[in-house]
């Protein structure tokens, strides 16, 4: 494999994972081409700016673009390593959609050359890396693709999922351990050599199918645990008990660690990935399916309870605090807060105000509604009913005297006792 300074890397997809990954690889000294389908994204990055919100990413991208180590394009070019970081959503029937992965493979195929390494990072159903290999085999019959039990291959293909927390992506891409699964052990070793150049965490090699399942298991584990907290919140609500006090006291047990409830589960991973396991084995994935249903039902419960509260104050303006899927980020993908606020906006029209410090305009979901985006200070002056959906730090900082005369439904436990 070429040295870091000589290495040419192409990163397919410049979203919340692809762009930080591309920038970190570039900082290690490699020459990186970021490929995206959006001309706006390409132009933004080539000007040294970013289109997403992430701590310290703006300065990093500006620096590597200025040094000529990172550039963006709509077209793929030859490279030594291809990293695929495109979306893998679920379809309307909750089956996995790997079409973006296969489209990326089709884009890469014409420029592949012997010695190249192709790494899939997108969270994927078990078998997706092999499906990508099979498509490349079909498109490039002149190249030998890796097969289990044989080291005779021109191309190395591996799977290495990210394990990052929005708001800490740059730190965790470097420091977190990586699980690297190869179609063959030699593929895994070649991918390992690539990651060792910019990852400080431990890099453990395995098969592609194991690595794919590891990623799904990690997110399904969290979904199941959040479902327990959300179900507990409903039981405590029925009993008239403060669920956050219950959890805090229960967690004093040395072997209990209950997560915090909320209006559901969001994000591009935890709210999506468990369905991949359910789809792969619907008969046995009973607990995982139930957890998904519990978390989806919690969002319905929040909408119903918020509506009951709002109906008690006809004509009052309603502030929905937060739209992101977790605090202190601008990521609204699969956000239960968006779902709640959107359903309330459709029911109560212009009375619903959106308060989201990480947005400059309402997300696209609100097109066709009359929901207005307000600054927090304006909302505190104008609104009488507050639905707390996200625990942004700025919301936590509002003192009691500024909200003492407000009617509050707090799904996050930041304004407890009111």
Short mmCIF file of C-alpha atoms in Angstrom, two decimals:
data_model
loop_
_atom_site.label_atom_id
_atom_site.label_comp_id
_atom_site.label_asym_id
_atom_site.label_seq_id
_atom_site.Cartn_x
_atom_site.Cartn_y
_atom_site.Cartn_z
CA UNK A 1 0.00 0.00 0.00
CA UNK A 2 1.36 3.49 -0.82
CA UNK A 3 2.65 5.70 1.98
CA UNK A 4 0.20 8.16 3.53
CA UNK A 5 1.60 11.05 1.48
CA UNK A 6 1.29 9.07 -1.75
CA UNK A 7 -2.08 7.47 -1.07
CA UNK A 8 -5.12 8.47 -3.10
CA UNK A 9 -8.43 7.93 -1.29
CA UNK A 10 -11.96 8.38 -2.60
CA UNK A 11 -14.78 8.76 -0.05
CA UNK A 12 -18.21 8.08 -1.49
CA UNK A 13 -20.80 10.21 0.30
CA UNK A 14 -20.05 13.44 2.17
CA UNK A 15 -22.68 13.41 4.89
CA UNK A 16 -22.42 13.23 8.67
CA UNK A 17 -19.91 10.36 8.52
CA UNK A 18 -18.34 10.70 5.09
CA UNK A 19 -17.17 14.30 5.39
CA UNK A 20 -15.51 13.99 8.84
CA UNK A 21 -13.91 10.72 7.71
CA UNK A 22 -12.61 12.30 4.51
CA UNK A 23 -11.21 15.28 6.42
CA UNK A 24 -9.41 13.09 8.98
CA UNK A 25 -7.91 10.89 6.27
CA UNK A 26 -6.71 14.05 4.51
CA UNK A 27 -5.18 15.35 7.73
CA UNK A 28 -3.13 12.15 7.92
CA UNK A 29 -1.46 13.22 4.68
CA UNK A 30 -3.39 11.29 2.04
CA UNK A 31 -4.92 13.02 -0.96
CA UNK A 32 -8.66 12.61 -0.63
CA UNK A 33 -11.42 13.03 -3.19
CA UNK A 34 -14.88 13.31 -1.66
CA UNK A 35 -17.66 12.26 -4.01
CA UNK A 36 -21.26 13.36 -3.53
CA UNK A 37 -24.39 13.55 -5.67
CA UNK A 38 -25.19 17.11 -4.54
CA UNK A 39 -23.57 19.99 -6.47
CA UNK A 40 -24.23 22.29 -3.49
CA UNK A 41 -22.31 19.95 -1.16
CA UNK A 42 -19.42 19.72 -3.61
CA UNK A 43 -19.23 23.51 -4.06
CA UNK A 44 -19.48 24.13 -0.33
CA UNK A 45 -16.61 21.79 0.53
CA UNK A 46 -14.38 23.01 -2.29
CA UNK A 47 -14.76 26.52 -0.88
CA UNK A 48 -13.48 25.26 2.48
CA UNK A 49 -16.87 25.36 4.18
CA UNK A 50 -19.15 22.66 5.58
CA UNK A 51 -22.85 21.88 5.16
CA UNK A 52 -23.36 20.06 8.48
CA UNK A 53 -22.93 21.02 12.13
CA UNK A 54 -20.15 19.17 13.96
CA UNK A 55 -17.69 20.32 16.60
CA UNK A 56 -14.34 21.47 15.09
CA UNK A 57 -15.18 20.13 11.62
CA UNK A 58 -15.26 23.56 9.98
CA UNK A 59 -11.65 24.37 10.86
CA UNK A 60 -10.43 20.92 9.88
CA UNK A 61 -12.12 21.01 6.47
CA UNK A 62 -10.91 24.55 5.82
CA UNK A 63 -7.34 23.49 6.61
CA UNK A 64 -7.15 20.33 4.50
CA UNK A 65 -8.88 22.01 1.55
CA UNK A 66 -6.42 24.92 1.75
CA UNK A 67 -3.49 22.46 1.77
CA UNK A 68 -4.86 20.71 -1.31
CA UNK A 69 -5.39 17.43 0.53
CA UNK A 70 -9.19 17.36 0.21
CA UNK A 71 -11.39 18.24 -2.72
CA UNK A 72 -14.91 17.29 -3.68
CA UNK A 73 -16.42 16.16 -6.96
CA UNK A 74 -19.57 14.77 -8.50
CA UNK A 75 -17.52 12.15 -10.36
CA UNK A 76 -15.36 9.28 -9.15
CA UNK A 77 -11.68 9.17 -10.07
CA UNK A 78 -9.08 6.42 -9.76
CA UNK A 79 -7.78 5.90 -6.22
CA UNK A 80 -5.94 3.39 -4.05
CA UNK A 81 -8.69 3.11 -1.43
CA UNK A 82 -12.43 3.64 -1.85
CA UNK A 83 -14.49 4.28 1.30
CA UNK A 84 -18.26 3.98 0.88
CA UNK A 85 -20.22 6.05 3.42
CA UNK A 86 -23.66 6.45 1.84
CA UNK A 87 -27.10 6.16 3.48
CA UNK A 88 -28.76 2.78 4.08
CA UNK A 89 -32.36 3.65 5.01
CA UNK A 90 -35.33 1.39 5.49
CA UNK A 91 -38.15 1.26 2.95
CA UNK A 92 -41.78 1.98 3.73
CA UNK A 93 -42.25 -1.68 4.70
CA UNK A 94 -39.17 -1.39 6.99
CA UNK A 95 -37.03 -3.60 4.78
CA UNK A 96 -33.40 -2.51 4.23
CA UNK A 97 -32.65 -0.32 1.23
CA UNK A 98 -29.06 -0.89 0.07
CA UNK A 99 -29.57 0.78 -3.30
CA UNK A 100 -27.21 3.66 -2.41
CA UNK A 101 -24.45 1.17 -1.60
CA UNK A 102 -24.95 -0.62 -4.89
CA UNK A 103 -25.05 2.71 -6.76
CA UNK A 104 -21.71 3.61 -5.16
CA UNK A 105 -20.30 0.26 -6.31
CA UNK A 106 -21.49 0.97 -9.84
CA UNK A 107 -19.76 4.37 -9.74
CA UNK A 108 -16.51 2.86 -8.46
CA UNK A 109 -16.40 -0.11 -10.85
CA UNK A 110 -15.11 1.66 -14.00
CA UNK A 111 -12.05 3.10 -12.22
CA UNK A 112 -11.04 0.05 -10.16
CA UNK A 113 -7.51 -1.25 -10.70
CA UNK A 114 -5.53 -4.17 -9.31
CA UNK A 115 -4.33 -3.51 -5.77
CA UNK A 116 -7.30 -1.28 -4.83
CA UNK A 117 -9.08 -1.58 -1.49
CA UNK A 118 -12.85 -1.04 -1.22
CA UNK A 119 -14.24 -0.48 2.28
CA UNK A 120 -17.94 -0.22 3.10
CA UNK A 121 -18.64 1.89 6.20
CA UNK A 122 -22.41 2.30 5.82
CA UNK A 123 -24.47 0.48 8.44
CA UNK A 124 -25.78 -2.48 6.46
CA UNK A 125 -27.72 -5.73 6.70
CA UNK A 126 -25.62 -8.87 7.00
CA UNK A 127 -24.46 -9.86 3.52
CA UNK A 128 -24.30 -6.35 2.01
CA UNK A 129 -20.50 -6.37 1.64
CA UNK A 130 -20.78 -9.63 -0.28
CA UNK A 131 -23.59 -8.17 -2.40
CA UNK A 132 -21.30 -5.23 -3.24
CA UNK A 133 -18.54 -7.74 -4.13
CA UNK A 134 -20.90 -9.70 -6.35
CA UNK A 135 -21.95 -6.56 -8.23
CA UNK A 136 -18.32 -5.53 -8.77
CA UNK A 137 -17.60 -9.05 -10.03
CA UNK A 138 -20.38 -8.67 -12.57
CA UNK A 139 -19.29 -5.20 -13.66
CA UNK A 140 -15.56 -5.93 -13.80
CA UNK A 141 -15.07 -9.54 -14.95
CA UNK A 142 -11.47 -8.65 -15.82
CA UNK A 143 -10.62 -8.25 -12.13
CA UNK A 144 -10.50 -11.06 -9.59
CA UNK A 145 -12.71 -10.23 -6.60
CA UNK A 146 -12.10 -11.89 -3.22
CA UNK A 147 -13.90 -15.09 -2.32
CA UNK A 148 -13.88 -16.99 0.96
CA UNK A 149 -11.09 -19.57 1.14
CA UNK A 150 -8.95 -17.96 -1.57
CA UNK A 151 -6.27 -15.28 -1.43
CA UNK A 152 -6.12 -14.91 -5.21
CA UNK A 153 -7.78 -11.52 -5.70
CA UNK A 154 -6.93 -8.24 -7.42
CA UNK A 155 -9.24 -6.19 -5.19
CA UNK A 156 -9.55 -6.23 -1.39
CA UNK A 157 -13.07 -5.68 -0.04
CA UNK A 158 -13.91 -5.09 3.63
CA UNK A 159 -16.53 -3.71 5.98
CA UNK A 160 -15.74 -1.29 8.82
CA UNK A 161 -18.68 0.52 10.46
CA UNK A 162 -18.29 3.79 12.33
CA UNK A 163 -19.05 3.99 16.05
CA UNK A 164 -19.47 7.68 16.71
CA UNK A 165 -21.63 10.08 18.67
CA UNK A 166 -22.77 13.26 16.89
CA UNK A 167 -21.03 16.19 18.52
CA UNK A 168 -17.93 14.04 19.14
CA UNK A 169 -17.44 12.56 15.68
CA UNK A 170 -13.89 13.78 15.07
CA UNK A 171 -12.70 12.54 18.46
CA UNK A 172 -14.44 9.19 18.25
CA UNK A 173 -13.44 8.42 14.64
CA UNK A 174 -9.86 8.51 15.92
CA UNK A 175 -10.12 7.11 19.45
CA UNK A 176 -12.86 4.48 19.25
CA UNK A 177 -12.01 0.85 18.54
CA UNK A 178 -12.80 -0.33 15.03
CA UNK A 179 -14.21 -3.70 13.93
CA UNK A 180 -12.80 -4.50 10.47
CA UNK A 181 -14.39 -7.36 8.58
CA UNK A 182 -12.90 -8.66 5.37
CA UNK A 183 -14.34 -10.88 2.67
CA UNK A 184 -11.10 -12.78 3.36
CA UNK A 185 -8.51 -12.38 6.14
CA UNK A 186 -6.15 -10.76 3.64
CA UNK A 187 -8.83 -8.18 2.79
CA UNK A 188 -9.23 -7.41 6.49
CA UNK A 189 -5.48 -6.96 6.92
CA UNK A 190 -5.28 -4.54 3.99
CA UNK A 191 -8.14 -2.48 5.43
CA UNK A 192 -6.44 -2.63 8.83
CA UNK A 193 -3.28 -1.10 7.35
CA UNK A 194 -5.37 1.77 6.00
CA UNK A 195 -7.17 2.53 9.29
CA UNK A 196 -4.00 2.33 11.36
CA UNK A 197 -2.84 5.54 9.66
CA UNK A 198 -5.45 7.70 11.38
CA UNK A 199 -7.15 5.57 14.08
CA UNK A 200 -5.67 5.39 17.60
CA UNK A 201 -8.26 2.94 18.94
CA UNK A 202 -7.79 -0.80 18.69
CA UNK A 203 -8.51 -2.26 15.26
CA UNK A 204 -9.84 -5.82 15.46
CA UNK A 205 -10.20 -7.94 12.34
CA UNK A 206 -12.95 -10.46 11.62
CA UNK A 207 -15.17 -11.49 8.71
CA UNK A 208 -17.38 -9.02 6.86
CA UNK A 209 -20.57 -10.76 7.98
CA UNK A 210 -19.56 -10.68 11.64
CA UNK A 211 -18.63 -7.00 11.42
CA UNK A 212 -21.96 -6.19 9.77
CA UNK A 213 -23.87 -7.93 12.55
CA UNK A 214 -21.74 -6.34 15.28
CA UNK A 215 -22.84 -2.89 14.16
CA UNK A 216 -26.50 -3.89 14.10
CA UNK A 217 -26.23 -5.55 17.51
CA UNK A 218 -24.68 -2.44 19.07
CA UNK A 219 -27.53 -0.20 17.98
CA UNK A 220 -30.23 -2.77 18.70
CA UNK A 221 -28.86 -3.17 22.23
CA UNK A 222 -29.30 0.54 22.81
CA UNK A 223 -32.77 0.54 21.27
CA UNK A 224 -33.89 -2.27 23.59
CA UNK A 225 -32.52 -0.42 26.63
CA UNK A 226 -34.19 2.85 25.62
CA UNK A 227 -37.44 0.93 25.11
CA UNK A 228 -37.21 -0.27 28.71
CA UNK A 229 -36.81 3.33 29.91
CA UNK A 230 -39.68 4.54 27.71
CA UNK A 231 -41.98 1.76 28.85
CA UNK A 232 -41.03 2.49 32.45
CA UNK A 233 -41.96 6.14 31.91
CA UNK A 234 -45.47 5.12 30.85
CA UNK A 235 -45.90 2.88 33.89
CA UNK A 236 -44.63 5.61 36.22
CA UNK A 237 -46.92 8.15 34.55
CA UNK A 238 -49.93 5.91 35.19
CA UNK A 239 -48.87 5.60 38.83
CA UNK A 240 -48.30 9.34 39.17
CA UNK A 241 -44.60 8.86 39.94
CA UNK A 242 -41.60 10.89 38.71
CA UNK A 243 -39.83 8.42 36.43
CA UNK A 244 -36.55 10.35 36.54
CA UNK A 245 -36.43 10.04 40.32
CA UNK A 246 -37.18 6.32 40.04
CA UNK A 247 -34.37 5.83 37.50
CA UNK A 248 -31.88 7.91 39.48
CA UNK A 249 -32.51 5.88 42.62
CA UNK A 250 -32.56 2.53 40.80
CA UNK A 251 -29.24 3.37 39.15
CA UNK A 252 -27.63 3.60 42.58
CA UNK A 253 -27.69 -0.20 42.51
CA UNK A 254 -24.17 -1.28 41.45
CA UNK A 255 -25.43 -3.47 38.61
CA UNK A 256 -28.30 -1.31 37.29
CA UNK A 257 -27.81 1.32 34.58
CA UNK A 258 -31.16 2.42 33.15
CA UNK A 259 -31.08 4.95 30.31
CA UNK A 260 -33.24 8.07 30.17
CA UNK A 261 -36.72 8.10 28.57
CA UNK A 262 -37.78 10.56 25.91
CA UNK A 263 -40.36 11.09 23.15
CA UNK A 264 -39.08 8.11 21.17
CA UNK A 265 -35.83 7.21 19.47
CA UNK A 266 -34.24 9.04 16.55
CA UNK A 267 -31.14 9.28 14.42
CA UNK A 268 -29.89 7.40 11.39
CA UNK A 269 -28.73 4.38 13.42
CA UNK A 270 -30.70 3.38 16.51
CA UNK A 271 -34.11 4.11 14.98
CA UNK A 272 -33.25 2.23 11.77
CA UNK A 273 -30.70 -0.54 12.28
CA UNK A 274 -32.79 -2.89 14.46
CA UNK A 275 -35.18 -3.32 11.53
CA UNK A 276 -32.28 -4.87 9.57
CA UNK A 277 -32.06 -7.67 12.13
CA UNK A 278 -35.84 -8.05 12.27
CA UNK A 279 -36.00 -8.30 8.50
CA UNK A 280 -33.22 -10.90 8.39
CA UNK A 281 -34.88 -13.23 10.91
CA UNK A 282 -38.43 -12.11 11.77
CA UNK A 283 -39.22 -15.32 13.64
CA UNK A 284 -36.44 -14.98 16.21
CA UNK A 285 -36.02 -11.19 16.46
CA UNK A 286 -39.01 -10.87 18.79
CA UNK A 287 -37.48 -8.72 21.53
CA UNK A 288 -35.82 -6.40 19.01
CA UNK A 289 -39.11 -5.95 17.12
CA UNK A 290 -41.00 -5.29 20.36
CA UNK A 291 -38.46 -2.67 21.43
CA UNK A 292 -38.92 -0.86 18.14
CA UNK A 293 -42.68 -0.89 18.60
CA UNK A 294 -42.40 0.37 22.19
CA UNK A 295 -40.24 3.29 21.10
CA UNK A 296 -42.54 4.16 18.20
CA UNK A 297 -45.56 3.95 20.51
CA UNK A 298 -43.89 6.34 22.96
CA UNK A 299 -43.97 9.03 20.26
CA UNK A 300 -47.69 8.40 19.77
CA UNK A 301 -48.18 8.69 23.53
CA UNK A 302 -46.36 12.02 23.63
CA UNK A 303 -48.52 13.41 20.82
CA UNK A 304 -51.69 12.28 22.60
CA UNK A 305 -50.67 13.68 25.96
CA UNK A 306 -49.46 16.97 24.46
CA UNK A 307 -52.75 17.30 22.58
CA UNK A 308 -54.75 16.72 25.77
CA UNK A 309 -52.75 19.47 27.46
CA UNK A 310 -53.08 21.92 24.56
CA UNK A 311 -56.82 21.36 24.36
CA UNK A 312 -57.13 22.72 27.89
CA UNK A 313 -55.81 26.12 26.68
CA UNK A 314 -57.71 27.05 23.51
CA UNK A 315 -56.03 29.86 21.61
CA UNK A 316 -52.73 29.66 23.51
CA UNK A 317 -49.50 29.59 21.51
CA UNK A 318 -47.52 26.37 21.84
CA UNK A 319 -43.70 26.19 21.85
CA UNK A 320 -42.16 22.88 20.80
CA UNK A 321 -38.67 22.97 22.27
CA UNK A 322 -36.19 21.12 20.08
CA UNK A 323 -36.35 19.19 16.81
CA UNK A 324 -33.00 17.36 16.70
CA UNK A 325 -32.84 13.66 17.54
CA UNK A 326 -30.40 14.33 20.39
CA UNK A 327 -29.15 17.41 22.27
CA UNK A 328 -26.79 20.06 20.94
CA UNK A 329 -26.64 18.94 17.29
CA UNK A 330 -28.39 19.93 14.05
CA UNK A 331 -29.26 16.39 12.94
CA UNK A 332 -33.02 15.87 12.45
CA UNK A 333 -32.93 12.43 10.83
CA UNK A 334 -35.62 10.07 12.16
CA UNK A 335 -36.15 12.52 15.02
CA UNK A 336 -39.18 11.79 17.23
CA UNK A 337 -39.18 15.48 18.15
CA UNK A 338 -39.82 16.37 14.51
CA UNK A 339 -42.58 13.76 14.37
CA UNK A 340 -44.29 15.17 17.47
CA UNK A 341 -43.97 18.81 16.44
CA UNK A 342 -45.13 18.09 12.89
CA UNK A 343 -48.24 16.25 14.04
CA UNK A 344 -49.06 19.06 16.46
CA UNK A 345 -48.47 21.67 13.73
CA UNK A 346 -50.88 19.89 11.41
CA UNK A 347 -53.50 19.78 14.14
CA UNK A 348 -53.11 23.21 15.73
CA UNK A 349 -51.83 25.26 12.79
CA UNK A 350 -50.15 28.63 13.41
CA UNK A 351 -50.46 28.25 17.17
CA UNK A 352 -47.47 25.87 17.06
CA UNK A 353 -44.06 27.54 17.28
CA UNK A 354 -40.79 25.70 16.74
CA UNK A 355 -37.78 26.49 18.92
CA UNK A 356 -34.61 24.89 17.57
CA UNK A 357 -31.32 26.74 18.16
CA UNK A 358 -29.53 24.51 15.64
CA UNK A 359 -31.79 25.39 12.71
CA UNK A 360 -32.06 28.59 10.68
CA UNK A 361 -35.38 27.50 9.14
CA UNK A 362 -37.95 24.77 9.83
CA UNK A 363 -36.85 21.36 8.47
CA UNK A 364 -38.27 20.35 5.10
CA UNK A 365 -40.85 18.11 6.84
CA UNK A 366 -42.75 21.27 7.85
CA UNK A 367 -43.34 22.44 4.29
CA UNK A 368 -47.04 23.07 3.89
CA UNK A 369 -47.58 23.84 7.58
CA UNK A 370 -47.82 27.26 9.19
CA UNK A 371 -45.37 26.38 11.98
CA UNK A 372 -43.03 29.29 12.71
CA UNK A 373 -39.44 29.03 13.91
CA UNK A 374 -38.89 31.26 16.95
CA UNK A 375 -35.90 32.23 19.04
CA UNK A 376 -36.09 30.87 22.58
CA UNK A 377 -36.34 34.35 24.11
CA UNK A 378 -39.25 35.26 21.83
CA UNK A 379 -40.99 31.98 22.64
CA UNK A 380 -40.66 32.64 26.37
CA UNK A 381 -42.40 35.99 25.83
CA UNK A 382 -45.14 34.84 23.45
CA UNK A 383 -46.01 31.23 24.27
CA UNK A 384 -48.00 29.83 27.18
CA UNK A 385 -47.68 26.07 26.59
CA UNK A 386 -44.24 24.46 26.30
CA UNK A 387 -43.60 20.93 25.03
CA UNK A 388 -39.98 20.00 25.84
CA UNK A 389 -38.79 17.50 23.22
CA UNK A 390 -34.99 17.83 23.23
CA UNK A 391 -32.67 18.49 26.16
CA UNK A 392 -30.47 21.12 24.50
CA UNK A 393 -28.18 22.86 27.00
CA UNK A 394 -29.76 26.23 26.23
CA UNK A 395 -33.16 24.92 27.34
CA UNK A 396 -31.69 23.59 30.59
CA UNK A 397 -30.34 27.07 31.33
CA UNK A 398 -33.81 28.70 31.53
CA UNK A 399 -34.36 29.48 35.24
CA UNK A 400 -37.56 28.70 37.10
CA UNK A 401 -38.70 32.31 37.33
CA UNK A 402 -38.75 32.65 33.51
CA UNK A 403 -41.06 29.64 33.13
CA UNK A 404 -43.00 29.81 36.36
CA UNK A 405 -46.22 30.94 34.63
CA UNK A 406 -45.95 28.48 31.73
CA UNK A 407 -47.82 25.21 31.26
CA UNK A 408 -45.18 22.56 30.59
CA UNK A 409 -45.06 19.01 29.31
CA UNK A 410 -41.44 17.90 29.72
CA UNK A 411 -40.54 14.66 27.92
CA UNK A 412 -36.86 14.96 28.85
CA UNK A 413 -36.94 15.66 32.57
CA UNK A 414 -34.99 18.93 32.38
CA UNK A 415 -37.74 21.09 33.96
CA UNK A 416 -38.91 18.51 36.46
CA UNK A 417 -41.68 19.07 38.97
CA UNK A 418 -43.64 21.51 36.84
#
